[in-house]
């Protein structure tokens, strides 16, 4: 049980949940389980199978066996599974929304938003089955035809985070699967149901052949074993990882040694630049949404809000006034904006970063307190470059507001980070916004919108410590999850030199 709930009794009688391997629900072969808790109440949700090496090996073997037949199915047959999964998901959406609220403390609105992306992504994956995967290239040699063709890589090992458990777990494997790969998914220990086992059931019911998707769950201690297995197994052709920069870097280095591709989507330290000509009320709303949706536990959360000096004070006053209206609220309430923090480790980390910043001279305008399992919505100013709140991903309901004397200074501050996931610019001068966007070191820049934005067909990606290992969207998925071959045909014999 989470430390913060140790004094409360947890609900007993929670059921057990098994692994999904080769189309069947099986117990972990070591007989172990780990506990899945509700982060808001501390109640036990389920005892979840804690896979060991033999289980992971079995899942990889099942995916390997299933792959050739899956890849040679007509595209329409593969697409039909995704369309069916989308239809079933729509029927079960409430179950998934409830699970995200219960298991991860997703506020009702955030859970609905996340769920709304799922059918769109599934139809997008279906469309990928007939996407262009080849080209004809001219040749310098008379009578020669150069073609490129792409084939699925084979088995993809996917590891996903808990914060958008459903959508990010799906994203980690559906495009790979649409392209003819099979997958083993390891969801986060904080979201084994909404991020893994419920998804397995959805695909099983949609008619996915056995072995094409396998889901292995482990406690936190078992995660490195799964990562090592994906990297080390010759039967896993590539990895898809969404999570922290620290773990992503470790896996990336291991994959480099194994000459194995890895699709990486990691952390962020995302800036919003508010230019002098911005509509201040709109900028406040966008900044608030970007900083506090899902209590700031989003890779695209706006940690740094950089505001043109002439409007700085007015902007700050309005943002603080708005933020004070949002008190911690239970996630199942439809009004919830500031819900619980996922676990004690993260709650303590957020508190220590804010306390440390205050000691170093930062001013807290609102929030700054732990009300376990919540952390109050916090706005900091007087933040300097040597503070962790400026340089490290906070992943909580905390944002820093800083003034900029001019556009060049705003840009320099926005780019003063090793991360490069998302950024936003608020301005009424769209041409200026677009020119500035091209100078921000981020994979995604949104003008007059929040840093938090995703559309499944667009190239979601980060630079630097945010990943840079690939892009989502059809083109990026094809690059990440297929192998390209150059095949040439010499139609007319040409003269050889000897
Ligand atoms: P995390 O890195 O702690 O965990 C992510 C996954 O990796 C989990 O399934 C976990 O069990 C697994 N894992 C942990 N240690 C491992 C190891 N040694 N080997 C293999 N797997 C291991 O991240 P989290 O706390 O679940 O998620 C939050 C982080 O994810 C934040 O940094 C956030 O910015 C990032 N994130 C990025 C994106 C994106 O698209 N860029 C999206 C969501 C979250």
Coordinates of N, CA, C and O and ligand atoms in Angstrom, one line a residue, residues 159-163 168 171 186-189 220 223-224 227 241-245 247 250-251 265-268 298-299 345 393 395 421 460 466, ligand 1:
X159 N 6.9 -0.6 -24.0 CA 6.8 -0.3 -22.6 C 6.2 1.1 -22.5 O 6.6 2.1 -23.2
X160 N 5.2 1.2 -21.6 CA 4.4 2.4 -21.6 C 4.2 3.0 -20.2 O 4.4 2.3 -19.2
X161 N 3.9 4.3 -20.1 CA 3.8 5.0 -18.8 C 2.4 4.9 -18.3 O 1.4 4.4 -18.9
X162 N 2.2 5.5 -17.1 CA 0.9 5.4 -16.4 C 0.0 6.7 -16.7 O -1.2 6.7 -16.4
X163 N 0.6 7.8 -17.1 CA -0.1 9.1 -17.0 C -1.2 9.2 -18.1 O -2.2 9.8 -17.8
X168 N -1.5 6.0 -24.5 CA 0.0 5.9 -24.8 C 0.4 4.4 -24.9 O 1.3 4.1 -25.6
X171 N -0.8 3.6 -28.5 CA 0.0 4.2 -29.4 C 1.3 3.4 -29.6 O 1.9 3.3 -30.7
X186 N 4.4 -4.1 -22.1 CA 4.5 -4.1 -20.6 C 4.0 -2.7 -20.2 O 4.6 -1.7 -20.4
X187 N 2.8 -2.7 -19.6 CA 2.3 -1.4 -19.1 C 2.9 -1.0 -17.8 O 3.6 -1.8 -17.2
X188 N 2.7 0.2 -17.4 CA 3.3 0.7 -16.1 C 2.7 -0.1 -14.9 O 1.5 -0.5 -15.0
X189 N 3.4 -0.3 -13.9 CA 3.0 -1.0 -12.7 C 1.9 -0.1 -12.0 O 1.1 -0.7 -11.2
X220 N 7.2 -2.8 -10.1 CA 8.3 -1.9 -10.5 C 9.6 -2.7 -10.5 O 10.4 -2.4 -11.4
X223 N 10.4 -4.4 -13.9 CA 10.5 -3.7 -15.1 C 11.8 -3.8 -15.8 O 11.9 -4.0 -17.0
X224 N 13.0 -3.7 -15.1 CA 14.2 -3.9 -15.8 C 14.4 -5.2 -16.4 O 15.0 -5.3 -17.5
X227 N 12.7 -5.0 -19.7 CA 13.5 -4.1 -20.6 C 14.7 -4.9 -21.1 O 15.0 -4.9 -22.4
X241 N 9.3 2.8 -26.6 CA 9.3 3.2 -25.1 C 8.7 4.6 -25.0 O 9.2 5.6 -25.6
X242 N 7.8 4.7 -24.1 CA 7.3 6.1 -23.7 C 7.4 6.1 -22.2 O 6.9 5.3 -21.5
X243 N 8.1 7.1 -21.7 CA 8.3 7.2 -20.2 C 9.4 8.3 -19.9 O 9.6 9.2 -20.7
X244 N 10.0 8.1 -18.8 CA 11.0 9.1 -18.3 C 12.2 9.1 -19.1 O 12.6 8.1 -19.7
X245 N 12.9 10.2 -19.1 CA 14.1 10.4 -19.9 C 15.2 9.4 -19.3 O 16.0 8.9 -20.0
X247 N 14.9 6.4 -17.8 CA 14.8 5.0 -18.3 C 15.0 4.9 -19.8 O 15.6 4.0 -20.3
X250 N 18.6 4.9 -20.6 CA 19.2 3.6 -20.3 C 18.9 2.5 -21.4 O 19.8 1.8 -21.9
X251 N 17.6 2.5 -21.8 CA 17.2 1.5 -22.8 C 17.8 1.9 -24.2 O 18.2 1.0 -24.9
X265 N 9.8 8.2 -26.7 CA 9.0 9.4 -26.3 C 9.2 9.7 -24.9 O 8.7 8.9 -24.0
X266 N 9.9 10.7 -24.5 CA 10.4 10.9 -23.1 C 9.8 12.2 -22.5 O 8.8 12.7 -22.9
X267 N 10.5 12.7 -21.5 CA 10.0 13.8 -20.8 C 10.0 15.2 -21.5 O 10.5 15.3 -22.6
X268 N 9.5 16.2 -20.8 CA 9.5 17.5 -21.4 C 9.8 18.6 -20.4 O 9.6 18.4 -19.2
X298 N 1.8 15.5 -17.3 CA 1.8 15.2 -18.7 C 3.2 15.6 -19.3 O 3.7 16.6 -18.9
X299 N 3.7 14.8 -20.2 CA 5.0 15.1 -20.8 C 5.0 16.5 -21.5 O 6.0 17.1 -21.6
X345 N 6.3 8.5 -4.2 CA 7.6 8.9 -4.7 C 7.5 10.2 -5.5 O 8.3 11.2 -5.3
X393 N 12.2 18.3 -15.3 CA 10.8 18.1 -15.4 C 10.1 18.0 -14.1 O 10.6 17.2 -13.2
X395 N 6.6 17.4 -13.4 CA 5.6 16.4 -13.5 C 4.6 16.5 -12.3 O 4.3 15.5 -11.7
X421 N 10.3 18.9 -26.2 CA 9.1 18.2 -26.7 C 8.1 19.2 -27.3 O 7.9 19.2 -28.5
X460 N 4.0 13.6 -33.8 CA 4.3 13.8 -32.4 C 5.7 13.4 -32.1 O 6.0 12.2 -32.4
X466 N 14.0 14.8 -24.9 CA 12.6 14.4 -25.0 C 12.5 13.2 -25.9 O 11.4 12.7 -26.2
Ligands
LIG1 P1 9.0 5.7 -16.0 O1 10.1 5.9 -17.0 O2 9.2 5.6 -14.6 O3 8.2 4.4 -16.4 C1 7.7 4.2 -17.8 C2 7.7 2.7 -18.0 O4 9.0 2.2 -17.9 C3 6.9 1.9 -17.0 O5 6.2 0.9 -17.6 C4 8.0 1.4 -16.1 O6 7.6 0.2 -15.4 C5 9.1 1.1 -17.1 N1 10.4 1.0 -16.5 C6 10.9 1.6 -15.3 N2 12.2 1.2 -15.2 C7 12.5 0.5 -16.2 C8 13.7 -0.2 -16.6 N3 14.8 -0.1 -15.9 N4 13.7 -0.9 -17.8 C9 12.6 -1.0 -18.5 N5 11.4 -0.4 -18.2 C10 11.4 0.3 -17.1 O7 7.9 6.9 -16.4 P2 6.5 7.1 -15.7 O8 6.6 7.7 -14.4 O9 5.6 5.9 -15.9 O10 5.9 8.2 -16.7 C11 6.3 9.6 -16.6 C12 7.3 10.0 -17.5 O11 7.0 9.6 -18.9 C13 7.6 11.5 -17.5 O12 8.9 11.7 -17.6 C14 6.8 11.9 -18.8 O13 7.3 13.1 -19.3 C15 7.1 10.7 -19.7 N6 6.1 10.7 -20.8 C16 6.5 11.0 -22.0 C17 5.5 11.0 -23.1 C18 5.9 11.4 -24.5 O14 5.1 11.0 -25.4 N7 7.0 12.1 -24.7 C19 4.2 10.7 -22.8 C20 3.9 10.4 -21.4 C21 4.8 10.4 -20.5

